[in-house]
CSV table of C-alpha atoms in Angstrom, one decimal:
chain,number,residue,atom,x,y,z
R,1,MET,CA,41.4,10.2,227.9
R,2,ALA,CA,42.9,11.9,224.8
R,3,ASP,CA,41.1,12.2,221.5
R,4,VAL,CA,43.3,12.2,218.5
R,5,VAL,CA,42.5,15.0,216.1
R,6,SER,CA,44.9,14.0,213.4
R,7,LYS,CA,47.5,11.4,212.9
R,8,ASP,CA,50.4,13.7,214.0
R,9,THR,CA,51.4,14.6,217.6
R,10,THR,CA,48.4,16.8,218.2
R,11,THR,CA,46.1,15.5,221.0
R,12,VAL,CA,43.3,17.2,222.9
R,13,ASP,CA,42.1,16.8,226.5
R,14,SER,CA,38.4,16.1,226.5
R,15,THR,CA,38.2,17.1,230.2
R,16,LYS,CA,38.8,20.7,229.4
R,17,THR,CA,36.3,23.3,228.0
R,18,GLY,CA,37.0,25.6,225.1
R,19,LEU,CA,38.5,24.6,221.8
R,20,PRO,CA,42.2,23.7,222.2
R,21,LYS,CA,45.1,25.2,220.3
R,22,LEU,CA,45.9,23.0,217.3
R,23,SER,CA,49.3,22.4,215.7
R,24,ALA,CA,50.0,24.0,212.4
R,25,SER,CA,50.2,20.5,210.7
R,26,THR,CA,46.7,19.6,212.0
R,27,ILE,CA,45.2,22.9,210.5
R,28,TRP,CA,47.0,22.3,207.3
R,29,MET,CA,45.8,18.7,207.0
R,30,ILE,CA,42.2,19.8,207.8
R,31,ASN,CA,42.4,22.0,204.8
R,32,PHE,CA,44.6,19.9,202.4
R,33,GLY,CA,41.7,18.3,200.5
R,34,TYR,CA,40.4,21.8,199.7
R,35,LEU,CA,43.1,22.1,197.1
R,36,GLY,CA,41.6,19.3,195.1
R,37,VAL,CA,38.0,20.5,195.5
R,38,GLN,CA,39.0,24.0,194.4
R,39,THR,CA,40.8,22.6,191.4
R,40,ALA,CA,37.6,21.0,190.3
R,41,PHE,CA,35.5,24.2,191.1
R,42,THR,CA,38.0,26.5,189.2
R,43,LEU,CA,38.1,24.2,186.1
R,44,GLN,CA,34.4,24.5,186.0
R,45,SER,CA,34.1,28.2,186.6
R,46,SER,CA,37.0,29.2,184.3
R,47,GLN,CA,36.2,26.8,181.4
R,48,MET,CA,32.5,26.6,181.6
R,49,SER,CA,31.8,29.8,179.4
R,50,ARG,CA,34.5,28.5,177.0
R,51,ILE,CA,33.0,25.0,176.8
R,52,PHE,CA,29.4,26.2,176.3
R,53,GLN,CA,30.3,28.8,173.6
R,54,THR,CA,32.5,26.2,171.9
R,55,ILE,CA,29.6,23.7,171.7
R,56,GLY,CA,27.3,26.4,170.3
R,57,ALA,CA,25.7,28.5,173.2
R,58,ASP,CA,24.7,32.0,172.4
R,59,PRO,CA,26.6,34.5,174.6
R,60,ASN,CA,23.3,36.2,175.5
R,61,SER,CA,22.1,32.8,176.9
R,62,LEU,CA,25.1,32.1,179.1
R,63,GLY,CA,23.2,33.2,182.2
R,64,TRP,CA,21.0,30.2,182.0
R,65,PHE,CA,23.9,27.8,182.4
R,66,PHE,CA,25.6,29.9,185.2
R,67,ILE,CA,22.3,29.8,187.3
R,68,LEU,CA,22.7,26.0,187.7
R,69,PRO,CA,25.8,25.9,190.0
R,70,PRO,CA,24.7,28.4,192.6
R,71,LEU,CA,21.2,26.9,192.5
R,72,ALA,CA,22.7,23.6,193.4
R,73,GLY,CA,24.8,25.1,196.2
R,74,LEU,CA,21.8,27.0,197.6
R,75,ILE,CA,19.9,23.7,198.0
R,76,VAL,CA,22.7,21.3,198.8
R,77,GLN,CA,24.9,23.0,201.3
R,78,PRO,CA,22.2,23.6,204.0
R,79,ILE,CA,21.2,20.0,203.6
R,80,VAL,CA,24.8,18.8,204.0
R,81,GLY,CA,25.1,21.1,207.0
R,82,TYR,CA,21.9,19.9,208.6
R,83,TYR,CA,22.6,16.2,208.3
R,84,SER,CA,26.3,16.3,209.1
R,85,ASP,CA,25.5,18.1,212.3
R,86,ARG,CA,23.5,14.9,213.2
R,87,THR,CA,26.0,12.4,211.8
R,88,TRP,CA,28.5,10.4,213.7
R,89,ALA,CA,30.1,7.6,211.7
R,90,PRO,CA,33.6,7.0,213.1
R,91,LYS,CA,34.3,4.1,210.7
R,92,LEU,CA,33.6,6.5,207.8
R,93,GLY,CA,35.6,9.4,209.3
R,94,GLY,CA,33.2,11.3,211.6
R,95,ARG,CA,30.7,14.0,211.0
R,96,ARG,CA,31.8,16.0,207.9
R,97,LEU,CA,34.3,13.6,206.2
R,98,PRO,CA,31.7,11.1,204.9
R,99,TYR,CA,30.2,13.9,202.9
R,100,LEU,CA,33.6,14.8,201.5
R,101,ALA,CA,34.1,11.3,200.3
R,102,LEU,CA,30.7,11.1,198.6
R,103,GLY,CA,31.0,14.5,196.9
R,104,ALA,CA,34.5,13.8,195.7
R,105,LEU,CA,33.5,10.5,194.2
R,106,VAL,CA,30.7,12.0,192.2
R,107,ALA,CA,32.7,15.1,191.2
R,108,VAL,CA,35.5,12.9,189.7
R,109,ILE,CA,33.0,11.0,187.5
R,110,VAL,CA,31.3,14.2,186.3
R,111,MET,CA,34.7,15.9,185.6
R,112,CYS,CA,35.5,13.2,183.1
R,113,LEU,CA,32.0,13.8,181.3
R,114,LEU,CA,31.7,17.5,181.1
R,115,PRO,CA,34.5,18.3,178.6
R,116,ASN,CA,33.3,15.7,176.3
R,117,SER,CA,29.8,17.4,175.9
R,118,GLY,CA,30.7,18.2,172.2
R,119,SER,CA,32.2,14.8,171.4
R,120,LEU,CA,29.2,12.6,171.7
R,121,GLY,CA,27.8,13.2,168.3
R,122,PHE,CA,24.9,15.4,169.3
R,123,GLY,CA,25.9,18.1,166.8
R,124,TYR,CA,27.0,21.7,167.1
R,125,ALA,CA,24.5,24.0,169.1
R,126,SER,CA,22.1,21.1,169.3
R,127,LEU,CA,19.7,21.0,172.3
R,128,ALA,CA,21.0,17.6,173.2
R,129,ALA,CA,24.6,18.8,173.5
R,130,LEU,CA,23.7,21.9,175.5
R,131,LEU,CA,21.4,19.9,177.7
R,132,PHE,CA,24.0,17.3,178.4
R,133,GLY,CA,26.5,20.0,179.2
R,134,ALA,CA,24.0,21.7,181.5
R,135,ILE,CA,23.2,18.5,183.4
R,136,THR,CA,26.8,17.6,183.9
R,137,VAL,CA,27.6,21.1,185.1
R,138,ALA,CA,24.7,20.9,187.6
R,139,PHE,CA,26.0,17.5,188.9
R,140,LEU,CA,29.6,18.7,189.1
R,141,ASP,CA,28.6,21.7,191.2
R,142,LEU,CA,26.3,19.7,193.3
R,143,SER,CA,29.0,17.2,194.1
R,144,SER,CA,31.6,20.0,194.5
R,145,ASN,CA,29.3,21.7,197.1
R,146,VAL,CA,28.9,18.4,198.9
R,147,ALA,CA,32.7,18.0,199.0
R,148,MET,CA,33.5,21.7,199.7
R,149,GLN,CA,31.3,22.3,202.7
R,150,PRO,CA,33.0,19.9,205.1
R,151,PHE,CA,36.2,21.9,205.1
R,152,LYS,CA,34.4,25.1,206.2
R,153,MET,CA,32.6,23.2,208.8
R,154,MET,CA,35.6,21.4,210.2
R,155,VAL,CA,37.4,24.7,210.8
R,156,GLY,CA,34.3,26.0,212.6
R,157,ASP,CA,34.1,22.7,214.6
R,158,MET,CA,37.7,22.3,215.6
R,159,VAL,CA,39.6,25.6,215.5
R,160,ASN,CA,39.4,28.1,218.3
R,161,ASP,CA,38.7,31.9,217.7
R,162,ASP,CA,42.4,32.9,218.0
R,163,GLN,CA,43.5,30.4,215.2
R,164,LYS,CA,40.4,30.7,213.1
R,165,SER,CA,41.6,33.5,210.9
R,166,TYR,CA,44.8,31.6,210.3
R,167,ALA,CA,42.9,28.4,209.5
R,168,TYR,CA,40.6,30.1,207.0
R,169,GLY,CA,43.7,31.8,205.6
R,170,ILE,CA,45.3,28.4,205.1
R,171,GLN,CA,42.1,27.3,203.5
R,172,SER,CA,42.2,30.2,201.2
R,173,PHE,CA,45.8,29.4,200.4
R,174,MET,CA,45.0,25.8,199.5
R,175,SER,CA,42.0,27.0,197.5
R,176,ASN,CA,44.1,29.4,195.5
R,177,VAL,CA,46.9,26.9,194.9
R,178,GLY,CA,44.3,24.6,193.4
R,179,ALA,CA,42.9,27.4,191.4
R,180,VAL,CA,46.3,28.3,190.0
R,181,LEU,CA,46.8,24.7,188.9
R,182,ALA,CA,43.3,24.4,187.3
R,183,ALA,CA,43.6,27.8,185.5
R,184,ILE,CA,47.0,27.3,184.0
R,185,LEU,CA,46.7,23.6,183.0
R,186,PRO,CA,45.2,24.2,179.5
R,187,PHE,CA,47.8,26.8,178.8
R,188,LEU,CA,50.6,24.5,179.8
R,189,PHE,CA,49.1,21.6,177.8
R,190,ALA,CA,48.9,23.8,174.7
R,191,TYR,CA,52.6,24.8,175.2
R,192,PHE,CA,53.7,21.2,175.4
R,193,GLY,CA,51.9,20.4,172.2
R,194,LEU,CA,48.4,19.2,173.0
R,195,LYS,CA,45.8,20.5,170.4
R,196,ASN,CA,44.2,23.7,171.5
R,197,VAL,CA,41.7,23.7,168.6
R,198,ALA,CA,39.2,21.1,167.5
R,199,ALA,CA,36.4,20.4,165.1
R,200,LYS,CA,33.5,22.8,165.3
R,201,GLY,CA,31.5,22.1,168.4
R,202,VAL,CA,34.2,20.0,170.1
R,203,VAL,CA,36.1,20.9,173.2
R,204,PRO,CA,39.9,21.0,172.6
R,205,ASP,CA,42.2,18.3,174.1
R,206,THR,CA,43.9,20.9,176.2
R,207,VAL,CA,40.7,21.4,178.2
R,208,LYS,CA,39.7,17.7,178.3
R,209,VAL,CA,43.1,16.6,179.8
R,210,ALA,CA,43.0,19.4,182.3
R,211,PHE,CA,39.7,18.1,183.6
R,212,TYR,CA,41.2,14.6,183.9
R,213,VAL,CA,44.3,15.8,185.7
R,214,GLY,CA,42.0,17.8,188.0
R,215,ALA,CA,39.9,14.7,188.8
R,216,ALA,CA,43.0,12.8,189.8
R,217,LEU,CA,44.2,15.6,192.1
R,218,LEU,CA,40.8,15.7,193.7
R,219,ILE,CA,41.0,12.0,194.6
R,220,VAL,CA,44.5,12.2,196.0
R,221,THR,CA,44.1,15.3,198.2
R,222,SER,CA,40.7,14.3,199.5
R,223,LEU,CA,42.0,10.9,200.5
R,224,LEU,CA,44.9,12.6,202.5
R,225,THR,CA,42.4,14.7,204.5
R,226,ILE,CA,40.0,11.7,205.0
R,227,PHE,CA,42.8,9.5,206.3
R,228,ARG,CA,44.7,12.0,208.3
R,229,VAL,CA,42.0,13.9,210.1
R,230,HIS,CA,39.9,12.5,213.0
R,231,GLU,CA,37.0,14.7,214.0
R,232,TYR,CA,35.8,15.2,217.6
R,233,ASP,CA,33.3,12.7,218.8
R,234,PRO,CA,29.9,14.3,219.9
R,235,GLU,CA,30.7,14.3,223.6
R,236,THR,CA,34.1,16.1,223.1
R,237,TYR,CA,32.6,18.5,220.6
R,238,ALA,CA,29.9,19.5,223.1
R,239,LYS,CA,32.4,19.9,225.8
R,240,TYR,CA,34.7,22.2,223.9
R,241,HIS,CA,31.8,24.3,222.5
R,242,GLY,CA,30.0,24.6,225.8
R,243,ILE,CA,26.9,23.0,224.6
R,244,THR,CA,25.0,19.7,225.2
R,245,LYS,CA,25.3,16.8,223.1
R,246,GLU,CA,21.6,17.0,222.3
R,247,ASP,CA,22.0,20.6,220.9
R,248,ASN,CA,23.0,19.3,217.6
R,249,SER,CA,20.6,16.4,217.4
R,250,GLN,CA,17.5,18.5,218.1
R,251,GLY,CA,16.0,21.5,216.5
R,252,GLY,CA,17.8,23.0,213.6
R,253,ASN,CA,14.7,24.4,211.7
R,254,TRP,CA,16.2,26.6,209.0
R,255,TRP,CA,13.7,29.4,209.3
R,256,THR,CA,14.2,29.5,213.2
R,257,LEU,CA,17.9,29.6,212.8
R,258,LEU,CA,17.8,32.4,210.3
R,259,LYS,CA,15.5,34.4,212.6
R,260,THR,CA,18.0,34.0,215.6
R,261,ALA,CA,21.2,34.4,213.6
R,262,PRO,CA,23.6,37.0,215.0
R,263,LYS,CA,23.5,40.3,213.3
R,264,VAL,CA,27.0,39.8,211.8
R,265,PHE,CA,25.5,36.9,209.8
R,266,TRP,CA,23.4,39.4,207.9
R,267,THR,CA,25.8,42.3,207.6
R,268,VAL,CA,28.4,40.0,206.1
R,269,THR,CA,25.7,38.6,203.9
R,270,LEU,CA,25.1,42.1,202.5
R,271,VAL,CA,28.8,42.5,201.6
R,272,GLN,CA,28.7,39.0,200.0
R,273,PHE,CA,25.8,40.0,197.8
R,274,PHE,CA,27.7,42.6,196.0
R,275,CYS,CA,31.0,40.7,195.8
R,276,TRP,CA,29.5,37.6,194.3
R,277,ILE,CA,27.5,39.4,191.7
R,278,ALA,CA,30.8,40.9,190.5
R,279,PHE,CA,32.6,37.5,190.3
R,280,GLN,CA,29.7,35.8,188.7
R,281,TYR,CA,30.1,38.3,185.8
R,282,LEU,CA,33.8,37.7,185.8
R,283,TRP,CA,33.3,33.9,185.3
R,284,THR,CA,30.6,34.4,182.7
R,285,TYR,CA,32.2,37.0,180.5
R,286,SER,CA,36.0,36.8,180.9
R,287,ALA,CA,36.8,34.6,177.9
R,288,GLY,CA,34.6,36.6,175.6
R,289,ALA,CA,35.7,40.0,176.9
R,290,ILE,CA,39.4,39.1,176.5
R,291,ALA,CA,38.8,37.6,173.0
R,292,SER,CA,37.0,40.9,172.0
R,293,ASN,CA,39.3,43.4,173.5
R,294,VAL,CA,42.7,41.7,172.8
R,295,TRP,CA,42.1,39.3,169.9
R,296,ASN,CA,39.3,41.3,168.2
R,297,THR,CA,37.1,38.2,167.7
R,298,THR,CA,33.8,37.0,169.0
R,299,ASN,CA,33.9,33.7,167.0
R,300,ALA,CA,34.1,31.0,169.6
R,301,ALA,CA,35.4,28.5,166.9
R,302,SER,CA,38.4,30.7,166.0
R,303,ALA,CA,42.0,30.1,167.1
R,304,GLY,CA,41.9,33.7,168.5
R,305,TYR,CA,39.0,32.8,170.8
R,306,GLN,CA,40.6,29.7,172.0
R,307,ALA,CA,43.9,31.5,172.7
R,308,ALA,CA,41.9,34.1,174.7
R,309,GLY,CA,40.4,31.2,176.6
R,310,ASN,CA,43.9,29.9,177.5
R,311,TRP,CA,45.1,33.4,178.3
R,312,TYR,CA,42.1,33.7,180.7
R,313,GLY,CA,43.4,30.6,182.3
R,314,VAL,CA,46.8,32.3,182.8
R,315,LEU,CA,45.1,35.4,184.2
R,316,ALA,CA,43.0,33.2,186.6
R,317,ALA,CA,46.3,31.7,187.8
R,318,VAL,CA,47.7,35.2,188.3
R,319,GLN,CA,44.5,36.0,190.2
R,320,SER,CA,45.0,33.0,192.4
R,321,ILE,CA,48.7,33.5,193.0
R,322,ALA,CA,48.0,37.1,194.1
R,323,ALA,CA,45.3,35.6,196.4
R,324,VAL,CA,47.7,33.1,197.9
R,325,VAL,CA,50.2,35.9,198.7
R,326,TRP,CA,47.5,38.2,200.0
R,327,SER,CA,45.8,35.4,202.1
R,328,TYR,CA,49.1,35.1,204.0
R,329,VAL,CA,49.2,38.8,204.6
R,330,LEU,CA,45.6,38.9,205.8
R,331,ALA,CA,46.2,35.9,208.1
R,332,LYS,CA,48.8,37.9,209.9
R,333,LEU,CA,46.6,40.9,210.5
R,334,PRO,CA,45.2,41.3,214.0
R,335,ASN,CA,41.4,41.1,214.6
R,336,SER,CA,41.3,44.8,215.3
R,337,VAL,CA,41.9,45.7,211.6
R,338,HIS,CA,39.7,43.0,210.0
R,339,LYS,CA,37.3,45.5,208.6
R,340,LEU,CA,40.0,47.7,207.1
R,341,GLY,CA,41.7,44.8,205.5
R,342,TYR,CA,38.3,43.5,204.1
R,343,ALA,CA,37.2,46.8,202.7
R,344,GLY,CA,40.5,47.8,201.3
R,345,SER,CA,41.0,44.5,199.5
R,346,LEU,CA,37.5,44.7,198.0
R,347,GLY,CA,38.2,48.3,196.8
R,348,LEU,CA,41.4,47.2,195.0
R,349,GLY,CA,39.4,44.4,193.4
R,350,ALA,CA,36.9,46.9,192.1
R,351,LEU,CA,39.7,48.8,190.4
R,352,GLY,CA,40.9,45.6,188.9
R,353,PHE,CA,37.4,44.8,187.4
R,354,ILE,CA,37.0,48.3,186.0
R,355,SER,CA,40.4,48.3,184.4
R,356,VAL,CA,39.6,45.2,182.3
R,357,PHE,CA,37.1,47.3,180.3
R,358,PHE,CA,39.8,49.7,179.2
R,359,ILE,CA,42.7,47.4,178.5
R,360,HIS,CA,43.5,45.9,175.0
R,361,ASN,CA,46.9,44.4,175.8
R,362,GLN,CA,47.0,40.9,177.1
R,363,TYR,CA,50.0,41.5,179.4
R,364,ALA,CA,48.5,44.6,181.0
R,365,LEU,CA,45.6,42.5,182.1
R,366,ILE,CA,48.0,40.8,184.5
R,367,GLY,CA,47.8,43.9,186.7
R,368,SER,CA,44.0,43.9,186.6
R,369,PHE,CA,43.8,40.3,187.8
R,370,ILE,CA,46.3,40.8,190.6
R,371,LEU,CA,43.9,43.3,192.0
R,372,VAL,CA,41.0,41.0,191.5
R,373,GLY,CA,43.0,38.3,193.3
R,374,ILE,CA,43.4,40.6,196.3
R,375,ALA,CA,39.6,40.9,196.6
R,376,TRP,CA,39.2,37.1,196.1
R,377,ALA,CA,41.6,36.5,199.1
R,378,ALA,CA,39.6,38.7,201.4
R,379,MET,CA,36.3,37.0,200.3
R,380,ASN,CA,37.7,33.6,201.2
R,381,THR,CA,39.1,34.7,204.6
R,382,TYR,CA,37.0,37.3,206.3
R,383,PRO,CA,33.3,36.2,205.9
R,384,LEU,CA,33.7,32.8,207.4
R,385,THR,CA,36.0,34.1,210.1
R,386,MET,CA,33.5,36.7,211.2
R,387,VAL,CA,30.5,34.5,211.0
R,388,THR,CA,31.9,31.4,212.8
R,389,ASN,CA,33.4,33.6,215.6
R,390,ALA,CA,29.9,34.8,216.3
R,391,LEU,CA,28.3,31.4,216.4
R,392,SER,CA,28.1,28.8,219.2
R,393,GLY,CA,28.8,25.2,218.3
R,394,ALA,CA,25.1,24.4,218.0
R,395,HIS,CA,24.0,23.7,214.5
R,396,MET,CA,27.4,25.0,213.1
R,397,GLY,CA,27.1,23.0,209.9
R,398,THR,CA,23.5,24.1,209.3
R,399,TYR,CA,24.3,27.7,209.8
R,400,LEU,CA,27.3,27.5,207.5
R,401,GLY,CA,25.1,25.8,204.9
R,402,LEU,CA,22.6,28.6,205.2
R,403,PHE,CA,25.3,31.2,205.0
R,404,ASN,CA,26.3,29.7,201.7
R,405,GLY,CA,23.1,31.4,200.4
R,406,SER,CA,25.1,34.6,200.6
R,407,ILE,CA,27.2,33.2,197.9
R,408,CYS,CA,24.6,31.4,195.8
R,409,LEU,CA,21.7,33.9,195.8
R,410,PRO,CA,23.7,36.8,194.4
R,411,GLN,CA,25.0,34.6,191.6
R,412,ILE,CA,21.4,33.6,190.7
R,413,VAL,CA,20.4,37.3,190.8
R,414,ALA,CA,23.4,38.2,188.6
R,415,SER,CA,22.6,35.6,186.0
R,416,LEU,CA,18.9,36.5,185.8
R,417,ALA,CA,19.7,40.2,185.6
R,418,SER,CA,22.2,39.6,182.9
R,419,PHE,CA,19.4,38.8,180.4
R,420,ALA,CA,18.3,42.4,180.7
R,421,LEU,CA,21.8,44.1,181.4
R,422,PHE,CA,23.8,42.4,178.7
R,423,PRO,CA,21.7,43.7,175.8
R,424,MET,CA,21.2,47.0,177.6
R,425,LEU,CA,25.0,47.4,177.7
R,426,GLY,CA,25.4,46.7,173.9
R,427,ASN,CA,25.9,43.0,174.0
R,428,SER,CA,29.5,43.8,175.1
R,429,GLN,CA,31.1,41.2,177.4
R,430,ALA,CA,33.8,43.8,178.2
R,431,THR,CA,31.3,46.3,179.4
R,432,MET,CA,30.0,43.8,182.0
R,433,PHE,CA,33.3,44.1,183.7
R,434,LEU,CA,32.8,47.8,184.2
R,435,LEU,CA,29.4,47.1,185.8
R,436,ALA,CA,31.1,44.4,188.0
R,437,GLY,CA,33.7,46.8,189.2
R,438,VAL,CA,31.0,49.4,190.3
R,439,ILE,CA,29.1,46.6,192.1
R,440,MET,CA,32.3,45.5,193.9
R,441,ALA,CA,33.0,49.0,195.0
R,442,ILE,CA,29.6,49.2,196.7
R,443,GLY,CA,30.5,45.9,198.4
R,444,ALA,CA,33.7,47.5,199.7
R,445,PHE,CA,31.8,50.4,201.3
R,446,SER,CA,29.2,48.1,202.9
R,447,VAL,CA,31.9,46.4,204.9
R,448,PHE,CA,31.7,49.2,207.4
R,449,SER,CA,28.2,48.1,208.4
R,450,ILE,CA,29.7,45.0,210.0
R,451,LYS,CA,30.1,45.0,213.8
R,452,GLU,CA,32.1,41.9,214.8
R,453,THR,CA,31.1,39.8,217.7
R,454,TYR,CA,32.5,36.6,219.2
R,455,LYS,CA,29.4,35.2,220.9
R,456,ALA,CA,26.1,33.8,219.4
């Protein structure tokens, strides 16, 4: 019997053990919906600081709002992994795809609400406006996490070790294409005449429409993956991974899995800790740092600040384009040089972070964000490749959900630490980039603690 993996010519023979080689079209389709999910995530991360400062948040309080997304991910992704390991709903798509459908639906609704946080008559800097924004951000990140995790899991479920680096490279590529679109949309809408300034406390139309377009893109790309990919049934999955069908329906205690996790799980987590602290500060302070260094303003209601917000969107697009190109390069590297490629990419990213502190020309910042994009590509390619290669198929989703803690926890730590670090560094959003660069450099050195393995 042949089990169709996707609605192209790819078939797999369920009488053989070991994951089969998949066609390139199948791997692309497994990852295609990630474009829409990442568009939503990037709109949130690149515009959240701008939205909250526009509706009246104090820059020194931004850390509170940036705690919500990783906190949601820390809780939600292991739950999605745990229950999707036990799910088999062929009429709804399989194991992981039902969660993609649910997450995408909720994310679309919330994307239409978030940019309107200042348009509901709550008043500038009012508790109601800030609370509404915080709640919508929490729901957007919760739903984005539900929609995002299935893609990471499907690669772990369906792609063999030889193709895994390529598959996560394609996932990184789709992620960064979505990020480019999300980041540049407000700039393009301003160029074509949409209003980029609004009444005090109101988010500009350029940002609102960008969120609406992102919501539409999330629907279309998610539906393509849902309708084009068929996951392995439990029997075939067990056969290919060399486990029993019961291995994913029994056990799965989080604490037990963490205690028995392969060493590479923890060494990669150490690297992730430093990297994600650095990027948390980038998302939190970019708009303010650029406004201060280039436009010489800290007034969030000013035209200069809004111009800086749009320019950060362009720089985020530059970062993502660099990551797209570098992801392709990394996908071609052999397994033997994974650590060198990982450490070198993070080192270049550290230089990019540090340079932002010194640069006062908007165009010179393009070079900084190219280097940051190189680090971002490595962060989206190597960690999951290294960890999934070391895991058996048992509890794959739960393990990857728990591994998401290596992304979420450092962001929470970074946000909490910012309440002390930001005033300590002179209340300077630009200086936070200098700190982020040093932290990223430590992450680059810690890569050499990793010893790759291909068995659980």
